[in-house]
Amino acid sequence: RISMPRRVCIGSSDARHVSRKHREVMLFLGAAGGCKMALRSGHAFSDLPTHSVRQATLLSAGSHSQTSIRQALQCGQLRTSKSLRSSAGAAAAATAFVASATVFRLSHGLSRRLRRHRRGALSRIPRREGPQAAFATAACPAAVAGGPMPGRYEPAAVEEDLYSWWETAGFFRPEIAEQVPRPEKLGDRESYVVPMPPPNVTGRLHMGHAMFASLEDVLTRFHRMRGDRTLWLPGTDHAGIATQMLVERQLVAEGTSRKEVGREEFLRRVWDWKAEKGGAIVNQLRRLGSSADWSREQFTLNEHMSQAVVEAFCRLHEMGVVSRGKRMVNWSPVLQTAVSDLEVEYAEVQGHLYHFKYVVVDANGQAEDEFIPVATTRPETILGDSAVCVHPEDPRYQHLVGRQVLVPTQGRTIPVIADAYVDREFGTGALKITPSHDFNDFEIAQRHGLTFHSVIALDGSIAPAVESLGSPKYVGMDRSECRKQLWADLEAEGLALKVEDHMQRVPLSQRSGEVIEPMLSDQWFVSTEVMAQRALDAVESGEIKIQPDRYVKIWQGWLKEKQPWCISRQLWWGHRIPVWYPTNRPGSEEYFVARSESEAKEMAQASLGEDVELAQEEDVLDTWFSSGLWPFATVGWPDESSEDYQKFYPATMMETGYDILFFWVARMVMMGLTLTDKAPFKEIYLHGLVRDEKGQKMSKTKGNVVDPLESIADYGTDALRYALLTCSVPGMDTPVSKGMLENAKAFANKIWNVGRFIITDVEKNAGASPVAFTSGMRFSEGEITDMPWLERALLSKCHGVCNSVTTALLENRIAPPTKELKEFLAEDVAAWYVEVSKTRLQEHLGGDPKSKAAATSQIVLLYLLEVSLKMLHPFMPFVTEAVWQRLPKGTTSPESLMISPWPEIAEAGRDLKAEAWLSKLCDTVTAIRNARAQQGLGYKERLPLTLWCTDAGFQEALSSECLSLAWLAKGSPDQIQALPMSERPAEVPANAIRIVVGDDVVVDMVMPQEEVDVEKEMQRLMKQLDQVSKLLDATEKKISPQFLERANPEARDKIMQKRDDLRQQKSAIAAQVSELQGSEKAMTADLPRRDAVAAALLGSWGWSNSVPTAEAQVGEGGVLPMGARQEDRIRKGTETWRKLPAKLKDAEDPEKEWEDCKGLLRRLYGLQDDMSLLVKGLSNQENKKKAEELIETFKKQVKAADKPAKVKDYDGFMVLHKEIAGYLDEFPKLLVDANDDLEESGDEEDLELVTVKKK
């Protein structure tokens, strides 16, 4: 194990030099999937195919730990003598900076030789300084940026190559900021620093890691794109207890123990384990796309961090803050160490409350008839009681205060004292005080000057001290054994009163599971009184901001207690406390706190003489002590003149879980303020815990754990990140389910397909109309003004979304942008503008590919796509980079999306009128589509449309977009006209129906048959009126006094405008209903309602004519477009399911087809959510029950089909396939009476008129 200089560059000559000094030494350097270099005596560099060792080494720039070399040695190429020609990306990796490398021992005795040469040849490896040396020149992997775009997004095909390229190219380093253009209005470049909460070196990635990594990466990527010097500083914690336990288990398996092998050998074993397996969590964080600067990766036990810990301890001791003394601690009898509060878990356990007598004695110590009844859950602690405590105002015991009582089984007497702490209502109202084994009793004993008796030993048995107290028979018994025996003895002596069942909170060791013993112990403590006050002041003054702010009160409540902090642990793995004791001065109580053994020796000799001998403290420091230095020690402290310290301290943001606000965050603030006189960071962002979809804590016992690594394999990294981020609210727990992951995966595919459609269309039309677009281009005001209004509207809306997302991220609001961006890209761009663009570009829809309108449309499409990709990149880095790489580039375009400038848009560039027109156009098309669906019109039926408008400007806008209306609303291109509302006839034209879009837009649609179906028309209007009324009611409920007071002006104006629009729309529809009811054709009967969703579903199954959809048909590649209605997903899933048997039977590549089959099963399982939503619309309760039962059976059978699919059992699979297909056929038959009572409690912001969407 050799720690290399932090910045190292290995070249071929250096490699041979090292090889001569270290025969049989191999160094493996580079990024995962990149360069793997073998340095071996007697050989030049040798070929090392990436695929042979990628999984064995997982080597990464900046990694301080690698996986086992033994697996890599199985690769025969390591012993060849070919010349080195590195695999893909090797040249870049060979010149990139590497923070460290691991040197593995390949022969007996080599470790000693390596240590001997540590400061020899290895220290002569040249170091290259300066930002330019940090970056390798390498193009984006060809597999990502080249070739035709597949019909579906495959995360596995791009994620590893992209990440390896990003890291190798140095894009994660803060120095890259110099390559990112920064707008003048943002001023000088600032440092944006996020210290990563160091995961335990023993850890395996779980959803908590995935949450903090996703949140921090969003902020890091966002600020990097804004040109800030962005440092996300990674590292791992040595995890004292957890790591020591792992290695101790290995020793036990070998038939030995740490005490038998000794401290030095044990620590060597732990370091070997760390070198072999300690890097797993770091590489798993890489899989999440974490853009941390791994070249600065730290480990809490590396040389620099160890020096910082020693310095911190010494300075605190010099300040008088650190001292040794006896106080209460949480003691683990199994681990044989004090543990922190975070390592104690409380469980509700059915126990007992034991009632017994404390007999009162007279002045001569003789027992009287009177006694005090006392209740306890731990009778064994009676042996160490020092008093009986009652409330000073309790009339039952006031006369006994100051008297003595007899300790059962011992014969010694203890006083009766009074303290207001006692709860008169609990138990008997009298409390036994055991100061050495209860935290509250300890405080009472200190107030009253009581004696302390430690009666439970370190291993949990009854201590020998009990013998001197009068109870020798219990010595050596286990706690639980003593409890039974002592109670039996009390019963025998007539002192037992009763035993009651009692539910109690029992403290358990998080690591070993045994009951924690509160114990008075001699430990090292930090006095936090002054430190805590400074931390309180920092938050109250605004120097540190806590988000969410409700945690400020919790922060204040905890710090005001100012309890001493126990910092010593009885372990071997950790920072050994820098204290030395004299061993040849009996009776001396002196100790020497020093920065080194030589310094301690000098101090001891000056005090105790030249012949003094010293031994260092056996205990190590609490892990939280070293991690409390994390924000400043990782950037160079205690050398405050170092470049990194000057640039990157204080940090900007500390993002972590709310559950360690006190255990870690508060201690970092206290340590930072005390040791650097600066708050260690400006902001504290607290995320919640990740729970399952029902809000329950994930646990293996419940079987509800969602594994992030499995989720990445099944859905892709972007999908996992998006699913977590879209529900992330500061301080609130986040539910995650497979349905959320499926939806996120579909959105990633939507991004890919939108990009594929636009890019492919540009390439296809390149000959007819070359596009003058390059990545990063912006439009001038004049260029935007000259565009058609619809293009202006999309650009304006895009700029509005950009400003909104920017503001949200600057305020650390992560979830809102995810929803806003999804709505913009999936709806505004894909569902609307992509379809409109077809009428400019495709000749069969009336477009001219060579026209100016076509060229403008393509440029706008590319611009909207690029800006959307930039805004989405912090959230979904892989798919956005993969699409962006295929956009047209200029000579000055950046190499990567992650270092392209964030879009900064001036608010003055908005065209709100055009945006309003676009919204009205969408509403108009939606209303026409719904009317067509209600009337049962076919998809290809083109009808004349007359649009009546009160706004002359909007009328003109509609007139200019007749081709778009014809395509979107399936109107007859030659028979669409927009006219003034003032010219609208009072009577509805013959053979037409009137569609009220709003008070200012009405549409007359001429029907193909001789007479309009009045019943259907009335049904449509009643349904539309009902839905608008519901939306209006829900909107008005939102406008509460609290909302008006707290909402920002933009949100308030938006909802007030929405209310006014709905009121106008309701009035217009009601007027049309009244008009229709007054005609000869009016229906007087009470009409049943039909849900448009159910009608569309029946149509999609062939029960009626097909129904038009608002979704953009952009290269779906067999995967449903995001935002498709539930029935579309069910239909397409069924179609794919029916084709499956033939594909499996005749497959050229059966392995691939079976893998695809397993993926299809997961998607099919997700259809239960769509089915369940549709079932909510059933008014027939019998059908509703049948449908619910069918869904449950369907779920079980789909789940059961997974087993034969895994083992590729074709016959067994086909049996279940047939049954599942039958359920899919049966389901639509139950929806004939579906009404529109779906998601009534849903947020009206997520609903659109008539078409009911899933929340």
PDB file of C-alpha atoms in Angstrom, residues 1 60 510-511 602 876 891 930 1249:
ATOM      1  CA  ARG A   1       0.000   0.000   0.000  1.00  0.00           C
ATOM      2  CA  SER A  60     -10.471   5.725 -11.806  1.00  0.00           C
ATOM      3  CA  GLN A 510     -27.066  -0.332  15.100  1.00  0.00           C
ATOM      4  CA  ARG A 511     -24.023  -2.430  14.283  1.00  0.00           C
ATOM      5  CA  GLU A 602      10.276  16.619  24.843  1.00  0.00           C
ATOM      6  CA  MET A 876     -30.489  13.751 -16.674  1.00  0.00           C
ATOM      7  CA  THR A 891     -15.545  25.563 -34.513  1.00  0.00           C
ATOM      8  CA  ASN A 930     -62.855  15.927 -27.869  1.00  0.00           C
ATOM      9  CA  LEU A1249     -60.358  20.421 -20.059  1.00  0.00           C
TER      10      LEU A1249
END
